[in-house]
Structures are given as C-alpha cells and as structure tokens.
C-alpha cells in the first residue's frame, strides 16, 4: 500500500478533527504530501468509519496512484497549496463554526492575540470561488502567501504545516482566535498588536513548544 504511514495518520487525525468539533459529518478534508505524491482523505466517507485503505494517493497532477475511492472534492485545493508551498507537507481544511463566521463576514483576523501569530502576521480571507474548482484552489493558495492559514470566503478555513500535527494544531488555534475575535467584536473593537509587538511575538514563537518533539516530515515512499 503506497504511503501506508501517511494513510494511517490521516485516519488518526480525521478522528481528531471530528472529536474536536472542527468538522461535522463528512465535511472538511486533510492530506499529507510525500515527495511526488499526496495521500488525501476520500470523498464522502465518515471520519469515524474511515480506514487506511480508503485514503487515496494521487500524484501532483491529480492522477490516482493507489486507492479504490474518489479523493476529496477539494483535491485541487490541496495540490495548489503543495505546488505553491514546497515547505509544507500537510493540509487541513475545516468548516469550524467561528472560522466560518469570520469567513462569511469576509473579515480577516489580525494579531489581536499572540496565538494568531502561529498562523502568520494575520489570517487573511481568500476571495469567494465555488468549492471544488481550480479557481477556489488558486484563490486560497494565492491569499495564504507565506502564512499557515487562510479563511475561505463564505466557506471555511484551511491550514498548512510541516506535519499533519502542526496543520491540525493551527486549525485548532484559528478556531479559538475566530471565537474570541468574534465575541470581542460584539463588545467593542479589539486592540490589535503593533507591528513591533508582532515582530517580538514572532521571534518568541520560534521556540514555542520547543520541548515538544515534532515529527519529521515524511520522506518519499515507494509502493
């Protein structure tokens, strides 16, 4: 089975997404890139029932290399991010409630709380495009830039990382930030950190969680 360890990891984190409330039903999707290939969650399979053999392996042109099911309908999104960001090896796409609120408002999230900076100097909003299309994928990849998360207008959010655990953690933090920001906006205008303050936070975050051993990005695997 191609990319066997990646497929097991996708099953594990699919269940984490469901348990954390970041997705419901079969919504959202996730993937891991390994060299010239990517393992993607399948289309319309419940996370609690997903098995490693259900995960689909495609090449960077979207051709299925291994797997009996259809890959996620957001395959273009995942591949566009991998092609534009060679530094990442994992993508997580969710429809988490508060991220969706901010995405539907078309309001980016500034660094009003230091955890926002885990995703970059801001969490921008990608212009609307119909889900599952190349236009949607290009909008997300172009808007993310060098950050690690982007809100998808009238849709949800997507996060990236050097590992699936990092991309998942960022998705959790984006949802937390979106929740706090939306509630703060209901009471007033949240104070946003200055550029100098953001610089200091970004420097401090370089060692954030340094006591935690992060998994290394997966190496390219053969069949």
XYZ file of C-alpha atoms in Angstrom:
223
model
C 0.000 0.000 0.000
C 1.545 3.305 -1.085
C 2.240 5.898 1.632
C 0.993 3.489 4.276
C 2.129 5.520 7.293
C 0.591 8.694 5.845
C -2.716 6.916 5.312
C -2.818 5.716 8.915
C -2.008 9.249 10.090
C -4.853 10.712 8.031
C -7.287 8.256 9.635
C -5.999 9.248 13.097
C -6.254 12.987 12.500
C -9.588 12.657 10.736
C -10.976 11.324 14.002
C -9.247 14.118 15.911
C -10.922 16.670 13.631
C -14.314 15.129 14.344
C -13.754 14.824 18.101
C -12.539 18.423 18.351
C -15.633 19.790 16.617
C -13.631 21.291 13.761
C -15.715 19.274 11.267
C -19.118 17.594 11.200
C -20.257 14.584 9.209
C -18.005 14.143 6.202
C -17.178 17.851 5.895
C -13.613 19.085 5.605
C -10.612 17.123 4.397
C -6.912 16.575 5.062
C -3.805 15.366 3.288
C -0.101 14.600 3.567
C 2.449 15.137 0.808
C 5.391 12.792 0.412
C 7.703 13.628 -2.458
C 5.826 13.448 -5.777
C 2.674 12.042 -4.196
C -0.034 13.067 -1.749
C -2.367 10.982 0.403
C -5.822 12.584 0.605
C -8.908 11.781 2.630
C -11.633 10.227 0.440
C -14.846 11.895 -0.642
C -17.987 11.353 1.471
C -16.572 8.868 3.992
C -17.356 9.408 7.682
C -14.207 10.036 9.721
C -15.205 7.522 12.355
C -15.508 4.799 9.720
C -12.520 5.712 7.562
C -9.847 3.047 7.117
C -6.274 3.476 5.814
C -7.156 1.717 2.571
C -9.915 4.312 1.998
C -7.319 7.095 1.799
C -6.428 7.924 -1.815
C -2.916 8.525 -3.164
C -2.546 10.900 -6.120
C 0.373 12.466 -7.955
C 0.863 16.222 -8.204
C -1.250 16.275 -11.377
C -4.180 14.721 -9.524
C -3.942 11.271 -11.094
C -4.927 8.473 -8.705
C -1.977 6.169 -7.992
C -3.493 3.966 -5.303
C -6.931 3.654 -3.719
C -10.375 2.412 -4.671
C -12.380 5.512 -3.682
C -12.644 9.032 -5.057
C -10.308 11.583 -3.462
C -11.786 14.560 -1.655
C -13.663 17.032 -3.842
C -11.114 19.625 -2.690
C -8.171 17.808 -4.286
C -7.360 20.918 -6.349
C -7.077 22.955 -3.137
C -4.572 20.566 -1.587
C -2.455 20.245 -4.719
C -2.414 24.010 -5.318
C -1.094 24.567 -1.806
C 1.610 21.914 -2.188
C 2.714 23.290 -5.550
C 2.877 26.865 -4.262
C 4.446 25.971 -0.903
C 7.276 23.413 -1.159
C 7.977 23.984 2.558
C 4.752 22.256 3.683
C 3.801 18.580 3.822
C 0.277 18.686 5.268
C -3.048 20.452 4.677
C -6.162 20.570 6.872
C -9.438 22.071 5.612
C -12.321 22.586 8.049
C -15.746 24.169 8.353
C -15.288 25.018 12.033
C -18.091 27.301 13.315
C -16.299 30.502 14.310
C -13.858 30.373 11.408
C -16.930 30.113 9.176
C -18.453 33.145 10.910
C -15.411 35.275 10.120
C -15.174 33.832 6.597
C -18.820 34.691 5.910
C -18.257 38.212 7.228
C -15.239 38.496 4.944
C -13.244 39.773 7.892
C -9.596 38.807 8.303
C -8.220 38.121 11.772
C -5.352 40.396 12.827
C -2.862 39.563 15.562
C -5.034 40.695 18.474
C -3.881 37.631 20.463
C -0.442 36.083 20.285
C -1.777 32.688 19.156
C -2.893 34.246 15.863
C 0.793 34.669 15.029
C 1.215 30.884 14.901
C -0.540 31.184 11.538
C 1.314 34.302 10.404
C 1.108 38.072 10.691
C -2.644 37.852 10.042
C -5.219 35.339 8.890
C -6.441 36.719 5.545
C -9.662 35.987 3.685
C -9.457 34.425 0.228
C -11.958 35.863 -2.289
C -15.014 33.705 -2.883
C -14.997 30.992 -5.531
C -17.132 27.870 -5.879
C -15.829 24.945 -3.822
C -14.056 22.107 -5.587
C -12.897 24.238 -8.514
C -9.425 25.257 -9.699
C -10.498 28.886 -9.129
C -11.216 28.106 -5.474
C -7.819 26.440 -5.136
C -5.980 29.358 -6.750
C -7.800 31.870 -4.562
C -6.804 30.040 -1.376
C -3.181 29.442 -2.365
C -2.713 32.994 -3.609
C -4.229 34.556 -0.500
C -2.324 32.431 2.001
C 1.058 33.652 0.798
C 3.731 32.566 3.257
C 1.339 32.207 6.185
C -0.075 28.969 7.548
C -3.816 29.623 7.450
C -6.409 31.415 5.373
C -10.141 31.923 5.736
C -12.167 30.922 2.677
C -14.908 33.471 1.979
C -18.404 32.090 2.654
C -16.933 28.631 3.193
C -14.428 27.788 5.958
C -10.678 27.737 6.522
C -7.544 25.865 5.530
C -4.277 25.457 7.424
C -0.913 24.024 6.424
C 2.196 22.757 8.182
C 5.417 20.789 8.025
C 3.499 17.900 9.577
C -0.139 16.946 9.967
C 0.087 17.564 13.702
C 1.212 21.153 13.033
C -1.534 21.798 10.476
C -4.100 20.369 12.921
C -2.792 22.494 15.792
C -3.007 25.620 13.646
C -6.595 24.754 12.674
C -7.447 24.497 16.382
C -5.800 27.853 17.114
C -7.549 29.560 14.192
C -10.904 28.395 15.540
C -10.002 29.648 19.031
C -8.875 33.006 17.628
C -12.006 33.338 15.494
C -14.206 32.595 18.512
C -12.501 35.153 20.750
C -12.310 37.784 17.998
C -15.987 37.466 17.064
C -17.031 37.752 20.716
C -14.706 40.691 21.301
C -16.153 42.473 18.255
C -19.612 42.132 19.801
C -18.395 44.169 22.783
C -16.162 46.684 21.040
C -13.071 46.947 18.892
C -10.294 44.578 20.000
C -6.843 46.042 20.459
C -4.528 44.800 17.696
C -0.828 44.313 18.373
C 1.512 46.805 16.726
C 3.985 45.695 14.064
C 6.789 45.875 16.635
C 4.779 43.781 19.081
C 4.010 41.231 16.373
C 7.717 41.071 15.499
C 8.529 40.262 19.118
C 5.796 37.619 19.286
C 7.023 36.016 16.060
C 10.542 35.823 17.475
C 9.251 34.284 20.707
C 7.190 31.734 18.782
C 10.291 30.376 17.081
C 10.967 28.476 20.308
C 7.281 27.919 21.123
C 6.714 24.301 22.074
C 10.414 23.527 21.705
C 10.094 20.977 24.498
C 7.672 19.003 22.332
C 9.215 16.603 19.836
C 7.609 17.297 16.469
C 7.507 14.505 13.908
C 9.761 14.930 10.909
C 8.093 15.446 7.527
C 7.513 12.149 5.770
C 10.081 11.101 3.203
C 9.077 9.990 -0.265
C 7.928 6.391 -0.210
C 7.578 3.818 -2.936
C 4.891 1.206 -3.285
